[in-house]
Amino acid sequence: MRLPNIAVRIIAGAVFVGLLLGGILINEYTFCIIFSLITVLSLYEFYGLIEKGAKVPLTRVWNVLGGFALFIGSFYYYTVDASVVTFVPYCIYILVLFVGELYLKRPDPIRSIAYSLLGQFYIAVPFSLINYLVFAYTPGSYHYVYALALLVFIWVNDSFAYLTGMAFGKHRLFERISPKKSWEGFIGGAVVSIGSSFIFAHYYQNLSALGWIGFAAITIIFGTWGDLFESLIKRTLGIKDSGGMIPGHGGILDRFDSTILAIPAVFLYLILINYSKSCF
């Protein structure tokens, strides 16, 4: 018996969220497994889009391994050894990427290298920075709250932006790239998401209430830009979804497009807060 599409979507979404939350909440090793897998799958989808849409030949497996090496190097930098030695495998990836083009005899090696590095800066670097988030709350030990908060703010914002936009949306937010998004939806999602930050402020007081509001606001703004940027990529390449790994939901990259710009923005936000605390 074939399940209806809505049932498939609900079941796949529940399994996906369960695995993601389980990976974050259990310990640092389940976190590492889940997010290194997300990094690998997102890169695999991205480089597949480039090969298919832009018609640029890439060494997909090597580029995916490079992103994996960066994530693992970043993880061990914060957990085991705060030394640049942990990034040696990634440096090897970069060297081989450039030297390899001398022997592959591709018609346009510059474009191949450019798209390879784009995937690293667009996906591998942001996901590697999430390692900082899970070790920033209590320096030297794992704590999930910042990573969890980032995901919750994005999920709440997306859900209420959709509902508010459906009910009241009239003014397009960025019609050229995403015709369905509205300013009303953006404001509705932002208000509820920022409101949810007070729950985190009550239970996790490492940040003040104002600090948590800023955390939520940064996440919402850059999460929206992240969503729009992935839409720009897909529109430019003439592709609807990044993949079909999650039934009824599209690809992994489609599910994490908002986090890709939100993570480095929150990283910088927390760095600045910690710096200000040390100065005053």
Coordinates of C-alpha atoms in Angstrom, one line a residue:
M1 CA 0.0 0.0 0.0
R2 CA 1.4 3.4 -1.0
L3 CA 1.3 6.1 1.5
P4 CA -0.1 9.5 0.5
N5 CA 2.4 12.3 -0.1
I6 CA 1.5 14.2 3.1
A7 CA 2.1 11.0 5.2
V8 CA 5.5 10.4 3.6
R9 CA 6.4 14.1 4.2
I10 CA 5.4 13.9 7.9
I11 CA 7.1 10.6 8.6
A12 CA 10.3 11.6 6.8
G13 CA 10.3 15.0 8.6
A14 CA 9.8 13.4 12.0
V15 CA 12.7 10.9 11.4
F16 CA 14.9 13.6 10.2
V17 CA 14.2 15.9 13.1
G18 CA 14.6 13.0 15.6
L19 CA 18.0 12.0 14.2
L20 CA 19.2 15.6 14.2
L21 CA 18.0 16.4 17.8
G22 CA 19.3 13.0 19.0
G23 CA 22.7 13.7 17.5
I24 CA 22.9 17.1 19.2
L25 CA 21.5 16.2 22.6
I26 CA 23.3 12.9 23.4
N27 CA 27.0 13.9 23.3
E28 CA 29.8 15.4 21.3
Y29 CA 30.4 12.3 19.3
T30 CA 26.9 11.8 18.1
F31 CA 26.9 15.5 17.2
C32 CA 30.1 14.9 15.2
I33 CA 28.6 11.9 13.4
I34 CA 25.4 13.7 12.5
F35 CA 26.9 17.0 11.3
S36 CA 29.9 15.5 9.5
L37 CA 27.3 13.4 7.6
I38 CA 25.2 16.6 6.9
T39 CA 28.4 18.3 5.7
V40 CA 29.3 15.4 3.4
L41 CA 25.7 15.0 1.9
S42 CA 25.3 18.8 1.4
L43 CA 28.6 19.0 -0.4
Y44 CA 27.7 15.9 -2.5
E45 CA 24.4 17.6 -3.5
F46 CA 26.1 20.9 -4.2
Y47 CA 28.8 19.6 -6.5
G48 CA 26.2 17.4 -8.2
L49 CA 24.2 20.6 -9.0
I50 CA 27.2 22.3 -10.4
E51 CA 28.1 19.3 -12.6
K52 CA 24.5 19.0 -13.8
G53 CA 23.4 22.7 -14.0
A54 CA 26.6 24.6 -14.8
K55 CA 28.2 21.7 -16.9
V56 CA 31.5 22.1 -15.1
P57 CA 33.5 18.9 -14.5
L58 CA 34.5 18.4 -10.9
T59 CA 36.2 15.7 -8.8
R60 CA 33.2 15.4 -6.6
V61 CA 34.5 12.7 -4.2
W62 CA 37.7 14.6 -3.6
N63 CA 35.9 17.8 -2.9
V64 CA 33.5 16.1 -0.5
L65 CA 36.5 14.5 1.3
G66 CA 38.0 17.9 1.6
G67 CA 35.0 19.3 3.3
F68 CA 34.8 16.3 5.6
A69 CA 38.5 16.8 6.5
L70 CA 37.8 20.5 7.4
F71 CA 34.8 19.6 9.6
I72 CA 36.7 16.8 11.5
G73 CA 39.8 19.1 11.8
S74 CA 37.6 21.8 13.3
F75 CA 35.9 19.3 15.7
Y76 CA 39.3 18.0 17.0
Y77 CA 40.6 21.6 17.2
Y78 CA 38.0 22.3 19.9
T79 CA 37.8 19.0 21.6
V80 CA 41.3 17.4 21.7
D81 CA 44.1 19.6 20.4
A82 CA 43.8 23.3 19.8
S83 CA 46.5 23.1 17.2
V84 CA 46.7 23.9 13.5
V85 CA 48.0 20.3 13.0
T86 CA 44.4 19.2 13.0
F87 CA 44.0 21.0 9.7
V88 CA 46.9 19.3 7.9
P89 CA 44.6 16.9 6.0
Y90 CA 42.6 19.9 4.7
C91 CA 45.8 21.7 3.6
I92 CA 46.7 18.5 1.7
Y93 CA 43.2 18.6 0.0
I94 CA 43.9 22.2 -1.2
L95 CA 47.3 21.5 -2.5
V96 CA 46.1 18.4 -4.4
L97 CA 43.1 20.4 -5.8
F98 CA 45.4 22.9 -7.5
V99 CA 48.2 20.5 -8.5
G100 CA 45.7 18.0 -9.8
E101 CA 44.4 20.4 -12.5
L102 CA 47.8 20.2 -14.1
Y103 CA 47.2 16.5 -15.0
L104 CA 43.4 16.3 -15.5
K105 CA 43.5 18.3 -18.8
R106 CA 40.1 19.8 -18.3
P107 CA 39.0 22.5 -20.9
D108 CA 38.5 25.2 -18.2
P109 CA 40.5 24.3 -15.1
I110 CA 39.9 27.8 -13.6
R111 CA 36.1 27.2 -13.4
S112 CA 36.6 23.8 -12.0
I113 CA 38.8 25.1 -9.2
A114 CA 36.5 28.1 -8.6
Y115 CA 33.4 26.0 -8.2
S116 CA 35.3 23.5 -6.0
L117 CA 36.3 26.3 -3.7
L118 CA 32.9 27.9 -3.7
G119 CA 31.5 24.6 -2.3
Q120 CA 34.1 24.8 0.5
F121 CA 33.4 28.4 1.4
Y122 CA 29.7 28.1 1.0
I123 CA 29.1 24.8 2.8
A124 CA 32.2 23.2 4.5
V125 CA 33.4 26.4 6.3
P126 CA 30.0 27.3 7.9
F127 CA 29.3 23.7 9.0
S128 CA 32.9 23.5 10.5
L129 CA 32.2 26.7 12.5
I130 CA 29.2 25.0 14.3
N131 CA 31.9 23.1 16.2
Y132 CA 32.7 26.4 17.9
L133 CA 29.1 26.9 18.9
V134 CA 28.9 23.6 20.8
F135 CA 32.1 24.4 22.8
A136 CA 31.5 28.1 23.4
Y137 CA 28.8 27.9 26.1
T138 CA 31.2 26.1 28.5
P139 CA 34.7 26.5 27.2
G140 CA 36.5 23.2 27.0
S141 CA 33.4 21.0 27.3
Y142 CA 30.5 20.1 25.0
H143 CA 27.2 21.9 25.4
Y144 CA 24.4 21.8 22.8
V145 CA 22.4 24.9 23.7
Y146 CA 23.8 27.4 21.1
A147 CA 23.5 24.9 18.3
L148 CA 20.0 23.8 19.5
A149 CA 18.9 27.5 19.8
L150 CA 20.1 28.3 16.3
L151 CA 18.0 25.4 14.9
V152 CA 14.9 26.2 17.0
F153 CA 15.0 29.9 16.0
I154 CA 15.2 28.9 12.3
W155 CA 12.4 26.3 12.6
V156 CA 10.1 28.6 14.5
N157 CA 10.9 31.5 12.1
D158 CA 10.2 29.3 9.0
S159 CA 7.0 27.9 10.4
F160 CA 5.4 31.2 11.4
A161 CA 6.8 33.0 8.4
Y162 CA 4.9 30.5 6.3
L163 CA 1.7 30.8 8.3
T164 CA 1.8 34.6 8.5
G165 CA 2.7 34.9 4.9
M166 CA -0.2 32.6 3.8
A167 CA -2.7 34.6 5.9
F168 CA -1.5 38.2 5.4
G169 CA 1.3 38.2 2.8
K170 CA 0.9 41.0 0.2
H171 CA 4.3 42.7 -0.1
R172 CA 7.0 40.6 -1.7
L173 CA 10.2 40.3 0.2
F174 CA 12.5 39.3 -2.7
E175 CA 10.3 38.6 -5.7
R176 CA 13.1 38.2 -8.2
I177 CA 14.4 35.1 -6.4
S178 CA 11.6 33.8 -4.2
P179 CA 8.1 35.1 -5.4
K180 CA 6.3 33.5 -2.4
K181 CA 8.1 35.1 0.4
S182 CA 6.5 38.3 1.9
W183 CA 7.5 41.0 4.3
E184 CA 4.5 40.1 6.4
G185 CA 5.7 36.5 6.7
F186 CA 9.2 37.7 7.5
I187 CA 8.0 40.0 10.3
G188 CA 5.6 37.3 11.7
G189 CA 8.2 34.7 11.8
A190 CA 10.8 37.1 13.3
V191 CA 8.4 38.2 16.1
V192 CA 7.6 34.7 17.2
S193 CA 11.2 33.5 16.9
I194 CA 12.5 36.4 18.9
G195 CA 9.8 35.8 21.5
S196 CA 11.0 32.2 21.8
S197 CA 14.4 33.5 22.7
F198 CA 13.1 34.5 26.2
I199 CA 12.6 30.8 26.9
F200 CA 16.4 30.2 26.3
A201 CA 17.2 33.4 28.4
H202 CA 15.2 31.9 31.3
Y203 CA 16.9 28.5 31.3
Y204 CA 20.4 29.4 30.0
Q205 CA 21.7 32.5 31.5
N206 CA 25.2 32.6 30.0
L207 CA 23.7 35.2 27.7
S208 CA 21.4 38.0 29.0
A209 CA 17.9 38.4 27.7
L210 CA 19.2 41.1 25.4
G211 CA 22.0 38.8 24.3
W212 CA 19.5 36.0 23.4
I213 CA 17.3 38.5 21.5
G214 CA 20.4 39.5 19.5
F215 CA 21.2 35.8 18.9
A216 CA 17.7 35.2 17.6
A217 CA 17.7 38.3 15.4
I218 CA 21.1 37.5 13.8
T219 CA 19.8 33.9 13.2
I220 CA 16.6 35.1 11.5
I221 CA 18.2 37.8 9.3
F222 CA 21.1 35.6 8.1
G223 CA 18.9 32.5 7.9
T224 CA 16.5 34.3 5.6
W225 CA 19.5 35.5 3.4
G226 CA 20.8 31.9 3.4
D227 CA 17.5 30.6 2.2
L228 CA 17.4 33.3 -0.5
F229 CA 21.0 32.5 -1.6
E230 CA 20.3 28.9 -2.1
S231 CA 17.2 29.9 -4.1
L232 CA 19.5 32.1 -6.2
I233 CA 21.8 29.2 -6.9
K234 CA 19.0 26.9 -7.9
R235 CA 17.3 29.5 -10.1
T236 CA 20.6 30.3 -11.8
L237 CA 21.1 26.6 -12.5
G238 CA 17.5 26.0 -13.5
I239 CA 17.0 23.4 -10.8
K240 CA 14.0 23.0 -8.4
D241 CA 15.4 21.0 -5.5
S242 CA 19.0 20.3 -4.5
G243 CA 18.2 16.6 -4.3
G244 CA 15.7 14.0 -3.1
M245 CA 17.4 12.4 -0.1
I246 CA 14.5 13.3 2.2
P247 CA 11.2 12.1 0.8
G248 CA 8.7 15.0 0.4
H249 CA 11.2 17.6 1.5
G250 CA 13.8 17.7 -1.2
G251 CA 17.6 17.5 -0.5
I252 CA 19.7 17.9 2.5
L253 CA 20.9 21.3 1.2
D254 CA 17.3 22.4 0.9
R255 CA 16.8 21.7 4.6
F256 CA 19.9 23.5 5.8
D257 CA 20.1 26.4 3.4
S258 CA 19.1 28.8 6.2
T259 CA 21.7 27.5 8.6
I260 CA 24.6 27.9 6.1
L261 CA 24.8 31.7 6.5
A262 CA 23.3 31.8 10.1
I263 CA 26.1 29.7 11.5
P264 CA 29.1 32.0 10.6
A265 CA 26.9 35.1 11.6
V266 CA 26.2 33.6 15.0
F267 CA 29.9 32.6 15.3
L268 CA 31.0 36.2 14.8
Y269 CA 28.2 37.4 17.2
L270 CA 29.4 35.1 20.0
I271 CA 33.1 36.0 19.4
L272 CA 32.2 39.7 19.8
I273 CA 30.2 39.0 22.9
N274 CA 33.0 37.0 24.5
Y275 CA 35.5 39.7 23.5
S276 CA 33.4 42.4 25.1
K277 CA 33.1 40.4 28.3
S278 CA 36.8 40.0 28.5
C279 CA 37.3 43.8 28.0
F280 CA 34.8 45.0 30.6

